[in-house]
Amino acid sequence: MRLLILSDIHANLEALEACLDAAPEYDQVYNLGDIVGYGANPNEVTKRSRELGSIFVRGNHDKACSGLSDLSDFNPIAGFAALWTREKLTDDHLQFLRALPEGPVSPSDNLQLVHGSPRDEDEYILMTSDAYTILADVTVPLTFFGHTHVQRCSLLEKTDEGKTFAPNYKSTKGKQTATLEVRPHTKYLVNPGSVGQPRDNDPRAAFLLYDTEAGLITFYRVPYDIALAQEKIFSAGLPERLAIRLEEGR
Ligand code: ZN
């Protein structure tokens, strides 16, 4: 099975389409949440995500933008964008977002999907020490997560103290890939990176493909029309910072 894993699209249609154009053949899509929030195309991106027939977990922005949670944890810019998004979304898409399941969701015995972390859907796994603690506790070999917008993998073999794999791309230009072999007796905590608002100093859209039979995870970075996504944010009257950070990739 070839699994296309997308996370944190954040209503960025240009980035989503670039990822789908660049993606190799796949059998199924797993979507790790934050479909909307920040970007200017919440309806278009929700529609496209639904058409992909994904297995989903909900993100904190999906909850806030659909009115399922309040905005107390949001900074003013994120809060403004969430209210703008709530206003724009059609009733049908609002209902879809409200009904998204809380992680962990387990599509098969050996993997689980979460937005933040297996122990709290809103937790940011930023520190490698936290990643290793979580890896020591999980019972499935593979956990895919999002929320931090950083493309990275932490892994724990039975006998070691944990390692981190970060794709080592030659540059931040063009389409590039990095492959990680999935080994037995090892647990993995894998973040595909953010499709629509990367925060790892690489402005390109991020996703991954997991080929379960070959035992390979391939990380992707693909360029997209950042200028167009920015222009839409400006003309929507969304905070300028949301546009500027796209070209910075942070
Ligand atoms: Zn997010």
PDB file of C-alpha atoms and ligand atoms in Angstrom:
ATOM      1  CA  MET A   1       0.000   0.000   0.000  1.00  0.00           C
ATOM      2  CA  ARG A   2       1.252   3.439  -0.916  1.00  0.00           C
ATOM      3  CA  LEU A   3       0.059   6.061   1.540  1.00  0.00           C
ATOM      4  CA  LEU A   4       0.152   9.765   0.768  1.00  0.00           C
ATOM      5  CA  ILE A   5       0.401  11.608   4.070  1.00  0.00           C
ATOM      6  CA  LEU A   6      -0.585  15.277   4.196  1.00  0.00           C
ATOM      7  CA  SER A   7      -0.710  17.625   7.165  1.00  0.00           C
ATOM      8  CA  ASP A   8      -1.336  21.263   7.994  1.00  0.00           C
ATOM      9  CA  ILE A   9      -2.618  22.362   4.598  1.00  0.00           C
ATOM     10  CA  HIS A  10      -4.023  25.500   6.220  1.00  0.00           C
ATOM     11  CA  ALA A  11      -6.285  26.590   3.351  1.00  0.00           C
ATOM     12  CA  ASN A  12      -3.339  27.010   0.980  1.00  0.00           C
ATOM     13  CA  LEU A  13      -4.744  25.763  -2.333  1.00  0.00           C
ATOM     14  CA  GLU A  14      -1.620  26.515  -4.394  1.00  0.00           C
ATOM     15  CA  ALA A  15       0.540  24.434  -2.042  1.00  0.00           C
ATOM     16  CA  LEU A  16      -1.955  21.550  -1.943  1.00  0.00           C
ATOM     17  CA  GLU A  17      -2.244  21.375  -5.734  1.00  0.00           C
ATOM     18  CA  ALA A  18       1.555  21.475  -6.109  1.00  0.00           C
ATOM     19  CA  CYS A  19       1.882  18.536  -3.707  1.00  0.00           C
ATOM     20  CA  LEU A  20      -0.765  16.512  -5.522  1.00  0.00           C
ATOM     21  CA  ASP A  21       0.909  17.248  -8.873  1.00  0.00           C
ATOM     22  CA  ALA A  22       4.309  16.184  -7.519  1.00  0.00           C
ATOM     23  CA  ALA A  23       3.078  13.116  -5.638  1.00  0.00           C
ATOM     24  CA  PRO A  24       3.820   9.681  -7.073  1.00  0.00           C
ATOM     25  CA  GLU A  25       1.005   7.144  -7.478  1.00  0.00           C
ATOM     26  CA  TYR A  26      -0.724   6.348  -4.208  1.00  0.00           C
ATOM     27  CA  ASP A  27      -3.532   4.137  -2.929  1.00  0.00           C
ATOM     28  CA  GLN A  28      -4.844   6.186  -0.041  1.00  0.00           C
ATOM     29  CA  VAL A  29      -4.496   9.607   1.589  1.00  0.00           C
ATOM     30  CA  TYR A  30      -4.060  10.178   5.318  1.00  0.00           C
ATOM     31  CA  ASN A  31      -4.711  13.746   6.424  1.00  0.00           C
ATOM     32  CA  LEU A  32      -3.292  14.769   9.804  1.00  0.00           C
ATOM     33  CA  GLY A  33      -5.448  17.859  10.311  1.00  0.00           C
ATOM     34  CA  ASP A  34      -5.387  21.647  10.141  1.00  0.00           C
ATOM     35  CA  ILE A  35      -7.036  21.591   6.756  1.00  0.00           C
ATOM     36  CA  VAL A  36      -8.056  25.225   7.265  1.00  0.00           C
ATOM     37  CA  GLY A  37      -6.922  28.343   9.114  1.00  0.00           C
ATOM     38  CA  TYR A  38      -4.385  31.014   7.994  1.00  0.00           C
ATOM     39  CA  GLY A  39      -4.825  30.659   4.216  1.00  0.00           C
ATOM     40  CA  ALA A  40      -7.309  32.275   1.857  1.00  0.00           C
ATOM     41  CA  ASN A  41      -9.019  29.194   0.336  1.00  0.00           C
ATOM     42  CA  PRO A  42     -10.763  27.301   3.154  1.00  0.00           C
ATOM     43  CA  ASN A  43     -13.713  26.090   1.058  1.00  0.00           C
ATOM     44  CA  GLU A  44     -11.613  25.027  -1.922  1.00  0.00           C
ATOM     45  CA  VAL A  45      -9.081  23.191   0.248  1.00  0.00           C
ATOM     46  CA  THR A  46     -11.750  21.454   2.345  1.00  0.00           C
ATOM     47  CA  LYS A  47     -13.550  20.373  -0.833  1.00  0.00           C
ATOM     48  CA  ARG A  48     -10.318  19.042  -2.370  1.00  0.00           C
ATOM     49  CA  SER A  49      -9.374  17.243   0.849  1.00  0.00           C
ATOM     50  CA  ARG A  50     -12.781  15.587   1.013  1.00  0.00           C
ATOM     51  CA  GLU A  51     -12.526  14.509  -2.635  1.00  0.00           C
ATOM     52  CA  LEU A  52      -9.221  12.802  -1.906  1.00  0.00           C
ATOM     53  CA  GLY A  53     -11.155  10.330   0.240  1.00  0.00           C
ATOM     54  CA  SER A  54      -8.761  10.594   3.110  1.00  0.00           C
ATOM     55  CA  ILE A  55      -8.641   9.125   6.556  1.00  0.00           C
ATOM     56  CA  PHE A  56      -8.552  12.190   8.792  1.00  0.00           C
ATOM     57  CA  VAL A  57      -7.712  13.368  12.267  1.00  0.00           C
ATOM     58  CA  ARG A  58      -8.749  16.837  13.343  1.00  0.00           C
ATOM     59  CA  GLY A  59      -6.373  19.692  14.045  1.00  0.00           C
ATOM     60  CA  ASN A  60      -6.691  22.558  16.509  1.00  0.00           C
ATOM     61  CA  HIS A  61      -7.454  24.972  13.642  1.00  0.00           C
ATOM     62  CA  ASP A  62     -10.181  22.671  12.307  1.00  0.00           C
ATOM     63  CA  LYS A  63     -11.779  22.795  15.752  1.00  0.00           C
ATOM     64  CA  ALA A  64     -11.412  26.561  16.163  1.00  0.00           C
ATOM     65  CA  CYS A  65     -12.484  27.461  12.635  1.00  0.00           C
ATOM     66  CA  SER A  66     -15.587  25.291  12.867  1.00  0.00           C
ATOM     67  CA  GLY A  67     -16.561  26.711  16.255  1.00  0.00           C
ATOM     68  CA  LEU A  68     -15.878  23.481  18.134  1.00  0.00           C
ATOM     69  CA  SER A  69     -13.344  25.161  20.411  1.00  0.00           C
ATOM     70  CA  ASP A  70     -12.904  28.761  21.540  1.00  0.00           C
ATOM     71  CA  LEU A  71      -9.911  30.888  20.586  1.00  0.00           C
ATOM     72  CA  SER A  72      -8.322  31.168  24.035  1.00  0.00           C
ATOM     73  CA  ASP A  73      -5.183  29.268  22.967  1.00  0.00           C
ATOM     74  CA  PHE A  74      -4.781  31.299  19.779  1.00  0.00           C
ATOM     75  CA  ASN A  75      -2.588  34.350  19.294  1.00  0.00           C
ATOM     76  CA  PRO A  76      -4.392  37.413  17.863  1.00  0.00           C
ATOM     77  CA  ILE A  77      -3.329  36.685  14.265  1.00  0.00           C
ATOM     78  CA  ALA A  78      -4.415  33.040  14.412  1.00  0.00           C
ATOM     79  CA  GLY A  79      -7.646  34.071  16.151  1.00  0.00           C
ATOM     80  CA  PHE A  80      -8.447  36.660  13.498  1.00  0.00           C
ATOM     81  CA  ALA A  81      -7.807  34.115  10.745  1.00  0.00           C
ATOM     82  CA  ALA A  82      -9.972  31.510  12.511  1.00  0.00           C
ATOM     83  CA  LEU A  83     -12.932  33.897  12.744  1.00  0.00           C
ATOM     84  CA  TRP A  84     -12.463  34.971   9.117  1.00  0.00           C
ATOM     85  CA  THR A  85     -12.389  31.292   8.101  1.00  0.00           C
ATOM     86  CA  ARG A  86     -15.510  30.464  10.148  1.00  0.00           C
ATOM     87  CA  GLU A  87     -17.320  33.256   8.361  1.00  0.00           C
ATOM     88  CA  LYS A  88     -16.242  32.026   4.909  1.00  0.00           C
ATOM     89  CA  LEU A  89     -16.844  28.290   5.280  1.00  0.00           C
ATOM     90  CA  THR A  90     -20.038  26.837   3.846  1.00  0.00           C
ATOM     91  CA  ASP A  91     -22.370  25.055   6.288  1.00  0.00           C
ATOM     92  CA  ASP A  92     -21.546  21.745   4.692  1.00  0.00           C
ATOM     93  CA  HIS A  93     -17.782  22.179   5.149  1.00  0.00           C
ATOM     94  CA  LEU A  94     -18.294  23.494   8.702  1.00  0.00           C
ATOM     95  CA  GLN A  95     -20.211  20.344   9.560  1.00  0.00           C
ATOM     96  CA  PHE A  96     -17.560  18.161   7.962  1.00  0.00           C
ATOM     97  CA  LEU A  97     -14.789  19.860   9.984  1.00  0.00           C
ATOM     98  CA  ARG A  98     -16.783  19.588  13.226  1.00  0.00           C
ATOM     99  CA  ALA A  99     -17.231  15.867  12.677  1.00  0.00           C
ATOM    100  CA  LEU A 100     -13.538  15.078  12.126  1.00  0.00           C
ATOM    101  CA  PRO A 101     -12.273  12.495  14.630  1.00  0.00           C
ATOM    102  CA  GLU A 102      -9.889  13.210  17.481  1.00  0.00           C
ATOM    103  CA  GLY A 103      -6.594  11.354  17.177  1.00  0.00           C
ATOM    104  CA  PRO A 104      -5.154   8.817  17.612  1.00  0.00           C
ATOM    105  CA  VAL A 105      -6.852   7.146  14.665  1.00  0.00           C
ATOM    106  CA  SER A 106      -5.482   3.719  13.721  1.00  0.00           C
ATOM    107  CA  PRO A 107      -6.136   2.750  10.095  1.00  0.00           C
ATOM    108  CA  SER A 108      -4.129  -0.459  10.607  1.00  0.00           C
ATOM    109  CA  ASP A 109      -2.498  -2.459  13.414  1.00  0.00           C
ATOM    110  CA  ASN A 110       0.969  -1.039  12.949  1.00  0.00           C
ATOM    111  CA  LEU A 111       0.326   2.677  12.595  1.00  0.00           C
ATOM    112  CA  GLN A 112      -1.586   5.537  14.137  1.00  0.00           C
ATOM    113  CA  LEU A 113      -2.372   9.101  13.115  1.00  0.00           C
ATOM    114  CA  VAL A 114      -2.444  12.086  15.467  1.00  0.00           C
ATOM    115  CA  HIS A 115      -2.426  15.832  14.964  1.00  0.00           C
ATOM    116  CA  GLY A 116      -0.309  16.882  17.944  1.00  0.00           C
ATOM    117  CA  SER A 117       0.762  13.841  19.956  1.00  0.00           C
ATOM    118  CA  PRO A 118      -0.662  10.454  20.996  1.00  0.00           C
ATOM    119  CA  ARG A 119      -1.122  11.733  24.550  1.00  0.00           C
ATOM    120  CA  ASP A 120      -2.775  15.061  23.679  1.00  0.00           C
ATOM    121  CA  GLU A 121      -4.161  16.091  20.298  1.00  0.00           C
ATOM    122  CA  ASP A 122      -3.021  19.689  20.872  1.00  0.00           C
ATOM    123  CA  GLU A 123       0.509  18.978  22.187  1.00  0.00           C
ATOM    124  CA  TYR A 124       3.466  20.280  20.151  1.00  0.00           C
ATOM    125  CA  ILE A 125       6.261  17.711  19.930  1.00  0.00           C
ATOM    126  CA  LEU A 126       9.145  20.142  19.444  1.00  0.00           C
ATOM    127  CA  MET A 127      11.832  18.721  21.747  1.00  0.00           C
ATOM    128  CA  THR A 128      13.534  15.485  20.792  1.00  0.00           C
ATOM    129  CA  SER A 129      13.459  14.487  24.475  1.00  0.00           C
ATOM    130  CA  ASP A 130       9.638  14.623  24.358  1.00  0.00           C
ATOM    131  CA  ALA A 131       9.651  12.627  21.143  1.00  0.00           C
ATOM    132  CA  TYR A 132      11.730   9.860  22.737  1.00  0.00           C
ATOM    133  CA  THR A 133       9.511   9.755  25.838  1.00  0.00           C
ATOM    134  CA  ILE A 134       6.454   9.365  23.612  1.00  0.00           C
ATOM    135  CA  LEU A 135       8.205   6.726  21.489  1.00  0.00           C
ATOM    136  CA  ALA A 136       9.050   4.734  24.598  1.00  0.00           C
ATOM    137  CA  ASP A 137       5.331   4.674  25.510  1.00  0.00           C
ATOM    138  CA  VAL A 138       3.654   3.977  22.181  1.00  0.00           C
ATOM    139  CA  THR A 139       2.789   0.410  21.293  1.00  0.00           C
ATOM    140  CA  VAL A 140       2.592   0.760  17.495  1.00  0.00           C
ATOM    141  CA  PRO A 141       5.697   0.983  15.290  1.00  0.00           C
ATOM    142  CA  LEU A 142       4.617   4.051  13.334  1.00  0.00           C
ATOM    143  CA  THR A 143       3.006   7.268  14.542  1.00  0.00           C
ATOM    144  CA  PHE A 144       2.415  10.046  12.029  1.00  0.00           C
ATOM    145  CA  PHE A 145       1.867  13.521  13.470  1.00  0.00           C
ATOM    146  CA  GLY A 146       1.663  17.161  12.390  1.00  0.00           C
ATOM    147  CA  HIS A 147       1.030  20.424  14.270  1.00  0.00           C
ATOM    148  CA  THR A 148       4.663  21.651  14.462  1.00  0.00           C
ATOM    149  CA  HIS A 149       4.985  22.206  10.693  1.00  0.00           C
ATOM    150  CA  VAL A 150       8.498  20.741  10.802  1.00  0.00           C
ATOM    151  CA  GLN A 151       9.388  17.821   8.509  1.00  0.00           C
ATOM    152  CA  ARG A 152      11.247  15.371  10.710  1.00  0.00           C
ATOM    153  CA  CYS A 153      11.336  11.861  12.146  1.00  0.00           C
ATOM    154  CA  SER A 154      12.361  10.608  15.561  1.00  0.00           C
ATOM    155  CA  LEU A 155      13.071   6.922  15.969  1.00  0.00           C
ATOM    156  CA  LEU A 156      13.766   4.558  18.785  1.00  0.00           C
ATOM    157  CA  GLU A 157      15.315   1.119  18.491  1.00  0.00           C
ATOM    158  CA  LYS A 158      14.953  -1.305  21.381  1.00  0.00           C
ATOM    159  CA  THR A 159      18.450  -0.750  22.636  1.00  0.00           C
ATOM    160  CA  ASP A 160      19.281   2.857  21.893  1.00  0.00           C
ATOM    161  CA  GLU A 161      18.423   6.280  23.222  1.00  0.00           C
ATOM    162  CA  GLY A 162      16.711   7.588  20.122  1.00  0.00           C
ATOM    163  CA  LYS A 163      17.742   9.251  16.908  1.00  0.00           C
ATOM    164  CA  THR A 164      16.432  12.034  14.730  1.00  0.00           C
ATOM    165  CA  PHE A 165      16.222  11.957  10.965  1.00  0.00           C
ATOM    166  CA  ALA A 166      15.864  15.329   9.258  1.00  0.00           C
ATOM    167  CA  PRO A 167      15.956  15.339   5.457  1.00  0.00           C
ATOM    168  CA  ASN A 168      19.218  16.900   4.323  1.00  0.00           C
ATOM    169  CA  TYR A 169      18.248  18.708   1.129  1.00  0.00           C
ATOM    170  CA  LYS A 170      20.888  20.357  -1.029  1.00  0.00           C
ATOM    171  CA  SER A 171      18.941  23.597  -1.289  1.00  0.00           C
ATOM    172  CA  THR A 172      15.481  25.048  -0.804  1.00  0.00           C
ATOM    173  CA  LYS A 173      14.857  25.192  -4.554  1.00  0.00           C
ATOM    174  CA  GLY A 174      13.125  22.772  -6.911  1.00  0.00           C
ATOM    175  CA  LYS A 175      11.503  19.445  -6.057  1.00  0.00           C
ATOM    176  CA  GLN A 176      13.583  17.261  -3.770  1.00  0.00           C
ATOM    177  CA  THR A 177      13.093  14.023  -1.891  1.00  0.00           C
ATOM    178  CA  ALA A 178      14.741  12.205   0.999  1.00  0.00           C
ATOM    179  CA  THR A 179      14.147   8.549   1.818  1.00  0.00           C
ATOM    180  CA  LEU A 180      14.128   6.731   5.123  1.00  0.00           C
ATOM    181  CA  GLU A 181      14.088   2.957   5.448  1.00  0.00           C
ATOM    182  CA  VAL A 182      11.573   1.589   7.960  1.00  0.00           C
ATOM    183  CA  ARG A 183      13.341  -1.122   9.961  1.00  0.00           C
ATOM    184  CA  PRO A 184      11.892  -3.845  12.203  1.00  0.00           C
ATOM    185  CA  HIS A 185      12.062  -3.533  16.002  1.00  0.00           C
ATOM    186  CA  THR A 186      12.110   0.265  15.730  1.00  0.00           C
ATOM    187  CA  LYS A 187       9.424   2.812  16.569  1.00  0.00           C
ATOM    188  CA  TYR A 188       8.958   5.933  14.488  1.00  0.00           C
ATOM    189  CA  LEU A 189       7.375   9.313  15.130  1.00  0.00           C
ATOM    190  CA  VAL A 190       7.100  10.927  11.739  1.00  0.00           C
ATOM    191  CA  ASN A 191       6.050  14.431  10.709  1.00  0.00           C
ATOM    192  CA  PRO A 192       5.508  14.922   6.962  1.00  0.00           C
ATOM    193  CA  GLY A 193       5.914  18.678   7.386  1.00  0.00           C
ATOM    194  CA  SER A 194       3.276  21.235   6.504  1.00  0.00           C
ATOM    195  CA  VAL A 195       1.726  21.472   3.060  1.00  0.00           C
ATOM    196  CA  GLY A 196       0.546  25.034   3.428  1.00  0.00           C
ATOM    197  CA  GLN A 197       2.655  26.836   6.027  1.00  0.00           C
ATOM    198  CA  PRO A 198       6.121  25.294   6.528  1.00  0.00           C
ATOM    199  CA  ARG A 199       8.049  26.451   9.608  1.00  0.00           C
ATOM    200  CA  ASP A 200      11.391  24.715   9.140  1.00  0.00           C
ATOM    201  CA  ASN A 201      13.094  27.482   7.166  1.00  0.00           C
ATOM    202  CA  ASP A 202      12.209  25.843   3.866  1.00  0.00           C
ATOM    203  CA  PRO A 203       9.309  27.608   2.132  1.00  0.00           C
ATOM    204  CA  ARG A 204       8.492  24.683  -0.145  1.00  0.00           C
ATOM    205  CA  ALA A 205       5.356  22.630   0.464  1.00  0.00           C
ATOM    206  CA  ALA A 206       6.020  19.401   2.381  1.00  0.00           C
ATOM    207  CA  PHE A 207       4.462  15.921   2.449  1.00  0.00           C
ATOM    208  CA  LEU A 208       5.503  12.272   2.443  1.00  0.00           C
ATOM    209  CA  LEU A 209       4.748   8.963   0.837  1.00  0.00           C
ATOM    210  CA  TYR A 210       4.922   5.770   2.880  1.00  0.00           C
ATOM    211  CA  ASP A 211       5.264   2.602   0.813  1.00  0.00           C
ATOM    212  CA  THR A 212       4.331  -0.127   3.294  1.00  0.00           C
ATOM    213  CA  GLU A 213       5.522  -3.021   1.143  1.00  0.00           C
ATOM    214  CA  ALA A 214       8.888  -1.518   0.264  1.00  0.00           C
ATOM    215  CA  GLY A 215       9.246  -0.262   3.850  1.00  0.00           C
ATOM    216  CA  LEU A 216      10.224   3.196   2.683  1.00  0.00           C
ATOM    217  CA  ILE A 217       9.185   6.660   3.763  1.00  0.00           C
ATOM    218  CA  THR A 218       9.943   9.325   1.165  1.00  0.00           C
ATOM    219  CA  PHE A 219       9.851  12.951   2.274  1.00  0.00           C
ATOM    220  CA  TYR A 220       9.061  15.530  -0.407  1.00  0.00           C
ATOM    221  CA  ARG A 221       9.590  19.275  -0.791  1.00  0.00           C
ATOM    222  CA  VAL A 222       7.996  20.982  -3.741  1.00  0.00           C
ATOM    223  CA  PRO A 223       7.948  24.601  -4.891  1.00  0.00           C
ATOM    224  CA  TYR A 224       4.569  26.242  -5.412  1.00  0.00           C
ATOM    225  CA  ASP A 225       3.190  29.627  -6.409  1.00  0.00           C
ATOM    226  CA  ILE A 226       3.855  31.402  -3.112  1.00  0.00           C
ATOM    227  CA  ALA A 227       3.229  34.827  -4.671  1.00  0.00           C
ATOM    228  CA  LEU A 228      -0.309  33.846  -5.648  1.00  0.00           C
ATOM    229  CA  ALA A 229      -1.097  32.411  -2.196  1.00  0.00           C
ATOM    230  CA  GLN A 230       0.240  35.653  -0.669  1.00  0.00           C
ATOM    231  CA  GLU A 231      -1.771  37.841  -3.005  1.00  0.00           C
ATOM    232  CA  LYS A 232      -4.951  36.014  -2.013  1.00  0.00           C
ATOM    233  CA  ILE A 233      -4.155  36.520   1.688  1.00  0.00           C
ATOM    234  CA  PHE A 234      -3.585  40.250   1.137  1.00  0.00           C
ATOM    235  CA  SER A 235      -6.742  40.742  -0.881  1.00  0.00           C
ATOM    236  CA  ALA A 236      -8.823  38.730   1.609  1.00  0.00           C
ATOM    237  CA  GLY A 237      -7.836  41.243   4.287  1.00  0.00           C
ATOM    238  CA  LEU A 238      -6.134  38.544   6.377  1.00  0.00           C
ATOM    239  CA  PRO A 239      -3.127  39.612   8.513  1.00  0.00           C
ATOM    240  CA  GLU A 240      -0.071  40.414   6.337  1.00  0.00           C
ATOM    241  CA  ARG A 241       2.189  38.315   8.550  1.00  0.00           C
ATOM    242  CA  LEU A 242       0.392  35.191   7.300  1.00  0.00           C
ATOM    243  CA  ALA A 243       1.500  36.004   3.760  1.00  0.00           C
ATOM    244  CA  ILE A 244       5.046  37.095   4.602  1.00  0.00           C
ATOM    245  CA  ARG A 245       5.861  33.978   6.611  1.00  0.00           C
ATOM    246  CA  LEU A 246       5.101  31.765   3.590  1.00  0.00           C
ATOM    247  CA  GLU A 247       8.169  33.009   1.709  1.00  0.00           C
ATOM    248  CA  GLU A 248      10.297  32.729   4.850  1.00  0.00           C
ATOM    249  CA  GLY A 249       9.158  29.188   5.577  1.00  0.00           C
ATOM    250  CA  ARG A 250       8.814  29.868   9.282  1.00  0.00           C
TER     251      ARG A 250
HETATM  252 ZN    ZN B   1      -1.091  23.644  11.851  1.00  0.00          ZN
END
